[in-house]
JSON list of C-alpha atoms in Angstrom, two decimals:
[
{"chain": "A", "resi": 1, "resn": "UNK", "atom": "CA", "xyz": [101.88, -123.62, -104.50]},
{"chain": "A", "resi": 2, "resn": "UNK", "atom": "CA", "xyz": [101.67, -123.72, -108.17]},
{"chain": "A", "resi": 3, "resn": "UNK", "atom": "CA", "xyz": [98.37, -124.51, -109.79]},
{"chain": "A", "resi": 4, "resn": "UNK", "atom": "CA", "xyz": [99.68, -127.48, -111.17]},
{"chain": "A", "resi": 5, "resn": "UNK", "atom": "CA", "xyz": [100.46, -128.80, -107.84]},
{"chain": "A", "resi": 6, "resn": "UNK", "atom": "CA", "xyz": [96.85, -127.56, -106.32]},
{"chain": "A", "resi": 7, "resn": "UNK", "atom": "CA", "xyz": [95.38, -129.39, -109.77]},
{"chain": "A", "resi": 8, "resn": "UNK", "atom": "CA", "xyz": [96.90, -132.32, -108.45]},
{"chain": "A", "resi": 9, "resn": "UNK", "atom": "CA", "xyz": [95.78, -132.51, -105.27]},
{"chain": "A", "resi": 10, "resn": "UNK", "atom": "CA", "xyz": [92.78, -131.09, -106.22]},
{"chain": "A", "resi": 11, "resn": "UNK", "atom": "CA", "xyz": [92.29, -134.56, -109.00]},
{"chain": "A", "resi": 12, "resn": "UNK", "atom": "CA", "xyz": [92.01, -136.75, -105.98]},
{"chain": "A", "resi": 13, "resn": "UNK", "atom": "CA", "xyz": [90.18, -134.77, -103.48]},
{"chain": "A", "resi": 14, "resn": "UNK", "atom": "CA", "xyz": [86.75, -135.76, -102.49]},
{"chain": "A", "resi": 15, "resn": "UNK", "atom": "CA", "xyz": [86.28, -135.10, -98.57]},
{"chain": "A", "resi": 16, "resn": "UNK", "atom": "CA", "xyz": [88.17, -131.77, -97.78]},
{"chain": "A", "resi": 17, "resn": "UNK", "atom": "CA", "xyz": [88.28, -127.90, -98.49]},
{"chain": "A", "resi": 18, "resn": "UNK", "atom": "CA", "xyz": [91.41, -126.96, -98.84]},
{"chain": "A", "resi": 19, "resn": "UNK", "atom": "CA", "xyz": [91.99, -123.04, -98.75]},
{"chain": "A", "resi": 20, "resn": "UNK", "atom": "CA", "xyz": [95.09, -121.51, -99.71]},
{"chain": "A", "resi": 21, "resn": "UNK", "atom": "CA", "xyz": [96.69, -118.39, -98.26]},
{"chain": "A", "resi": 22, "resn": "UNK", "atom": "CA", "xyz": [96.86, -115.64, -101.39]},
{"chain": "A", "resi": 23, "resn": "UNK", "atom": "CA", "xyz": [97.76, -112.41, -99.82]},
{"chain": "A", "resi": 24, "resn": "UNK", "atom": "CA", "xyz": [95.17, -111.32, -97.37]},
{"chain": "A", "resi": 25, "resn": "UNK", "atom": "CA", "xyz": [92.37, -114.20, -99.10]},
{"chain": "A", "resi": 26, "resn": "UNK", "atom": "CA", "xyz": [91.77, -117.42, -98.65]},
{"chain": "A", "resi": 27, "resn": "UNK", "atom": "CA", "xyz": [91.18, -119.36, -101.77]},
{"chain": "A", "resi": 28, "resn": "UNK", "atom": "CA", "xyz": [89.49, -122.85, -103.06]},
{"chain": "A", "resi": 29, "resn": "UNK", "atom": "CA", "xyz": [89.91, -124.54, -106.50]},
{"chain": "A", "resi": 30, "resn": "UNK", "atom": "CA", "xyz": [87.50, -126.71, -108.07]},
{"chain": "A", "resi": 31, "resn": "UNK", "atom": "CA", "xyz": [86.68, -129.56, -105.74]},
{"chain": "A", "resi": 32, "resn": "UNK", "atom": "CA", "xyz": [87.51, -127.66, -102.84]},
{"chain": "A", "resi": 33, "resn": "UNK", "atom": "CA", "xyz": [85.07, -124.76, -104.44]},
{"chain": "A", "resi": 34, "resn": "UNK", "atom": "CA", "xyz": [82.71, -127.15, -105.01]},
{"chain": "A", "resi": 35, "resn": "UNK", "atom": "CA", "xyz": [82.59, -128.31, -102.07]},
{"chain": "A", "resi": 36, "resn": "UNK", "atom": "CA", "xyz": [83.11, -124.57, -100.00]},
{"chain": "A", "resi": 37, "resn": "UNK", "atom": "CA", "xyz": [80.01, -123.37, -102.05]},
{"chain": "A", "resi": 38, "resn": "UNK", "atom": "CA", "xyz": [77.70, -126.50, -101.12]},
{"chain": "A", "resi": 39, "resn": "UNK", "atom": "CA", "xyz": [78.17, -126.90, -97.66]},
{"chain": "A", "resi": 40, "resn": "UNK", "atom": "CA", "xyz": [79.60, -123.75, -96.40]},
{"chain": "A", "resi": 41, "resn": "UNK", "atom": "CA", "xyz": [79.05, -120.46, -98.15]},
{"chain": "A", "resi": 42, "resn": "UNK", "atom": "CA", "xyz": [77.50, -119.24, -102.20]},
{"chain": "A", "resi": 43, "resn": "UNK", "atom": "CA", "xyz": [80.51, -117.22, -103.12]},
{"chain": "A", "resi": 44, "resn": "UNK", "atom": "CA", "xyz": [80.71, -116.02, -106.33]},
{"chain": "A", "resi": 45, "resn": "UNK", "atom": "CA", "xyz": [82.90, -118.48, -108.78]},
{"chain": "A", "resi": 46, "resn": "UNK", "atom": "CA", "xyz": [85.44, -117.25, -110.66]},
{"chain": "A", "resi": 47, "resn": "UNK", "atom": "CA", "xyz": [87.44, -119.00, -113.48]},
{"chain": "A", "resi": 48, "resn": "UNK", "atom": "CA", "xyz": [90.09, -118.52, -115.35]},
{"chain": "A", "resi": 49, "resn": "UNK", "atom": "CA", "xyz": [92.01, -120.02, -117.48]},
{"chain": "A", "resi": 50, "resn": "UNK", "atom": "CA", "xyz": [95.86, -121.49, -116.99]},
{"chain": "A", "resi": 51, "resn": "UNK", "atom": "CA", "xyz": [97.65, -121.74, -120.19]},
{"chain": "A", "resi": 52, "resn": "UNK", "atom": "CA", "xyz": [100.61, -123.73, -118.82]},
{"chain": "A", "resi": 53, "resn": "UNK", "atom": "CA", "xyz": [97.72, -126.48, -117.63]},
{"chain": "A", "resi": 54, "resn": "UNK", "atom": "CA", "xyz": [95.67, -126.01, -120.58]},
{"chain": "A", "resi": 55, "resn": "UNK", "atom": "CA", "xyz": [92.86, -125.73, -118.45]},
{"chain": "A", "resi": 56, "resn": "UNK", "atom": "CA", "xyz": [89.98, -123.19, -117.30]},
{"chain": "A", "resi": 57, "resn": "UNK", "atom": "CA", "xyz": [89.91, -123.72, -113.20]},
{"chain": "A", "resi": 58, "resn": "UNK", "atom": "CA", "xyz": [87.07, -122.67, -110.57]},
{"chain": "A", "resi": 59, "resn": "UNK", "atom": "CA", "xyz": [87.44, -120.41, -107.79]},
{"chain": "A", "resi": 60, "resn": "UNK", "atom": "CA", "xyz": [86.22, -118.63, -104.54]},
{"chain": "A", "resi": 61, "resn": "UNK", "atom": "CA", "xyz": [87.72, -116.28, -102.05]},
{"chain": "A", "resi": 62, "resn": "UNK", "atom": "CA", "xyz": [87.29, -114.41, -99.36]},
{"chain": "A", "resi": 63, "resn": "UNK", "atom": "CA", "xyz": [89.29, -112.55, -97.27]},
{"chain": "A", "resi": 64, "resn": "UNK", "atom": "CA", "xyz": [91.37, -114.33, -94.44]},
{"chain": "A", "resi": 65, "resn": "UNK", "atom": "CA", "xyz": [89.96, -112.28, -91.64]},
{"chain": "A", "resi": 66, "resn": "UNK", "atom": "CA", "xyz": [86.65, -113.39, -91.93]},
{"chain": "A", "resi": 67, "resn": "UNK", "atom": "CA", "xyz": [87.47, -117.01, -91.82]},
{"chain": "A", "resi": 68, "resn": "UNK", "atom": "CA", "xyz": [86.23, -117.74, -88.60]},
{"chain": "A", "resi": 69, "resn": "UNK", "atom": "CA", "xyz": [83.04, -115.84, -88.90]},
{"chain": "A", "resi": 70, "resn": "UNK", "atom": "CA", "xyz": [82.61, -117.71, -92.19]},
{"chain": "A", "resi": 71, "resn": "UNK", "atom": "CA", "xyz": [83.03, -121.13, -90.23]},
{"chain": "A", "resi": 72, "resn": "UNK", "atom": "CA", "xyz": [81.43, -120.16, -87.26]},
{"chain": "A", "resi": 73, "resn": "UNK", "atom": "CA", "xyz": [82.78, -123.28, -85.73]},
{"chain": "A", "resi": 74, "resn": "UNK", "atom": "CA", "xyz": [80.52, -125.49, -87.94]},
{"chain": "A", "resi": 75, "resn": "UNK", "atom": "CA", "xyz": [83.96, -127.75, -89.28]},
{"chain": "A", "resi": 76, "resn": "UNK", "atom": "CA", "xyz": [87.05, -128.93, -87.79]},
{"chain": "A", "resi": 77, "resn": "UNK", "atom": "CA", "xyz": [89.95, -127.44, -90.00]},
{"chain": "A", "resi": 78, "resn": "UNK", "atom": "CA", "xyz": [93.93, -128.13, -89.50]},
{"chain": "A", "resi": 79, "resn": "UNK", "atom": "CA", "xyz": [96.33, -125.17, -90.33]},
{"chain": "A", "resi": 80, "resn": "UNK", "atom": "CA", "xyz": [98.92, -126.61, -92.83]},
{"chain": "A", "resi": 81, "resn": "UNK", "atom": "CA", "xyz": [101.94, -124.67, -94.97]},
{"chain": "A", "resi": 82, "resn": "UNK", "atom": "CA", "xyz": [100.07, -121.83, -96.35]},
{"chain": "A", "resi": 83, "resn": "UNK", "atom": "CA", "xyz": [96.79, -123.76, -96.03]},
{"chain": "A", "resi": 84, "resn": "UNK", "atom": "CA", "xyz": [93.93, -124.56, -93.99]},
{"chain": "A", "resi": 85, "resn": "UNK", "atom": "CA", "xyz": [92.36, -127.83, -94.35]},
{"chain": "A", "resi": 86, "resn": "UNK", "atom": "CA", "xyz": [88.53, -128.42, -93.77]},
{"chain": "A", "resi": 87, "resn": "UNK", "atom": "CA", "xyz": [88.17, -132.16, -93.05]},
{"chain": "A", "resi": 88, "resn": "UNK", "atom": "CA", "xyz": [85.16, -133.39, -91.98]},
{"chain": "A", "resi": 89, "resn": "UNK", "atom": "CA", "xyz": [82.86, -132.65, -95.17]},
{"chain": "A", "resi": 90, "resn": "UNK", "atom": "CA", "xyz": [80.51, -135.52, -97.09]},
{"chain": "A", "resi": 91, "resn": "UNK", "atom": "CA", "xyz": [82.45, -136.61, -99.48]},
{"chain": "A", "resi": 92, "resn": "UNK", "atom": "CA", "xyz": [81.77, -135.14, -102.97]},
{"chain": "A", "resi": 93, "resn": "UNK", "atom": "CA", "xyz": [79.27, -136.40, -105.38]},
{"chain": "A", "resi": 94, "resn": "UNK", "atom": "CA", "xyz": [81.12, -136.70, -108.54]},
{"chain": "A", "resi": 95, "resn": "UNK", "atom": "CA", "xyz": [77.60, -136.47, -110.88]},
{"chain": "A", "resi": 96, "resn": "UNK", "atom": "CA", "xyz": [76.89, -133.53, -108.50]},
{"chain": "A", "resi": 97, "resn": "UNK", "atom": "CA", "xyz": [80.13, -131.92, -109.47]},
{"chain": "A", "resi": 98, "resn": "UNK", "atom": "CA", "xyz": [80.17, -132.63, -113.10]},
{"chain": "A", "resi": 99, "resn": "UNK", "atom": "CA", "xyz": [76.99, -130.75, -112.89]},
{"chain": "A", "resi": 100, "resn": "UNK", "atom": "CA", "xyz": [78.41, -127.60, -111.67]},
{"chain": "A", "resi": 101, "resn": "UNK", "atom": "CA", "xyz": [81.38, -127.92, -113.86]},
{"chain": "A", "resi": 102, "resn": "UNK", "atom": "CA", "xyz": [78.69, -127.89, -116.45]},
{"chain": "A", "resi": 103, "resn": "UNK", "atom": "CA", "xyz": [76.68, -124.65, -115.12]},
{"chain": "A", "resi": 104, "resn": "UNK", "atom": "CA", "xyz": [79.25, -123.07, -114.47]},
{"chain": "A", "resi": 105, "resn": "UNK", "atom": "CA", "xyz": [80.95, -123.36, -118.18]},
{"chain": "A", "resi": 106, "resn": "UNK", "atom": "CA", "xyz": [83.91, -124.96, -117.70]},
{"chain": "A", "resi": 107, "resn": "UNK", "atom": "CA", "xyz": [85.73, -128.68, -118.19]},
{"chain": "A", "resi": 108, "resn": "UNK", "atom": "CA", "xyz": [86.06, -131.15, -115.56]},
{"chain": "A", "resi": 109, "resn": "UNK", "atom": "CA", "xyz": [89.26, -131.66, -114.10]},
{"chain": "A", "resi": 110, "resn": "UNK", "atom": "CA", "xyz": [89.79, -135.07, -115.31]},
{"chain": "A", "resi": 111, "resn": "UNK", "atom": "CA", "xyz": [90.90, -133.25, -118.89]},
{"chain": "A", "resi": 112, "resn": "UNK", "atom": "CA", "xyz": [93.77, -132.15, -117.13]},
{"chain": "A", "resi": 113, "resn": "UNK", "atom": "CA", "xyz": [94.24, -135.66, -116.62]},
{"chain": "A", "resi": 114, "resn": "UNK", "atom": "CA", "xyz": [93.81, -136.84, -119.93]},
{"chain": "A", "resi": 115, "resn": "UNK", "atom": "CA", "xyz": [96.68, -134.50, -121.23]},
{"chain": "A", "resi": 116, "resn": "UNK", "atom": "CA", "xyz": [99.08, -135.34, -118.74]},
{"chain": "A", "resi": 117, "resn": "UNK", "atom": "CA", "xyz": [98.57, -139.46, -119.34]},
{"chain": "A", "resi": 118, "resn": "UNK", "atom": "CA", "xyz": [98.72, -138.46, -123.01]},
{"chain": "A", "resi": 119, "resn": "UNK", "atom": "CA", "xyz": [102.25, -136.50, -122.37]},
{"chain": "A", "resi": 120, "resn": "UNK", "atom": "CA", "xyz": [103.39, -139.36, -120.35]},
{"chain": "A", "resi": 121, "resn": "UNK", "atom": "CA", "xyz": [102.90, -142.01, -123.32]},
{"chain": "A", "resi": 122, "resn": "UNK", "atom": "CA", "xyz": [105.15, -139.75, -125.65]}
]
């Protein structure tokens, strides 16, 4: 997947992880980071930021092989294309997140938003 299409999905997500197969890791973006390092694990949070998105976007990973000790059966998950999907989670608090967007340095992704509504009225 590209990381505008994990942006996307990302935009509306408020009730799964969703981890996506990068080699030998697993990885989450934003929400799904957000939501990995609150309920499941503190892994450190990387960023970086996508020119093509104009945006700076949170990360975790770990390596695939120690999904299921990660887990440890805690959450059901679904194995998708190049995914696995963690669905029965809270459902984000969106003044939670916007605080860690905050500690952690970087913009919400709702400016990624902005700038695509703003390229679509052109």
């Amino acid at each position: 997947m590209t990381i505008q299409e994990i942006i996307s999905v990302e935009e509306s997500n408020r009730d799964k992880i969703f981890l996506y197969k990068e080699g030998i890791f697993l990885k989450a973006y934003d929400r799904s980071a957000f939501l990995f390092f609150y309920y499941i694990k503190n892994y450190a949070i990387k960023s970086k930021y996508y020119k093509n998105v104009n945006l700076q976007v949170r990360s975790l990973g770990f390596p695939a092989s120690s999904f299921d000790t990660v887990l440890r059966n805690r959450f059901s998950y679904s194995h998708e294309e190049n995914k696995i999907v963690i669905s029965d989670i809270e459902p984000i608090d969106l003044d939670d997140y916007e605080l860690w967007t905050k500690e952690t340095g970087e913009k919400p992704i709702e400016k990624y938003l902005k700038v695509i509504y703003k390229a679509k009225k052109l």
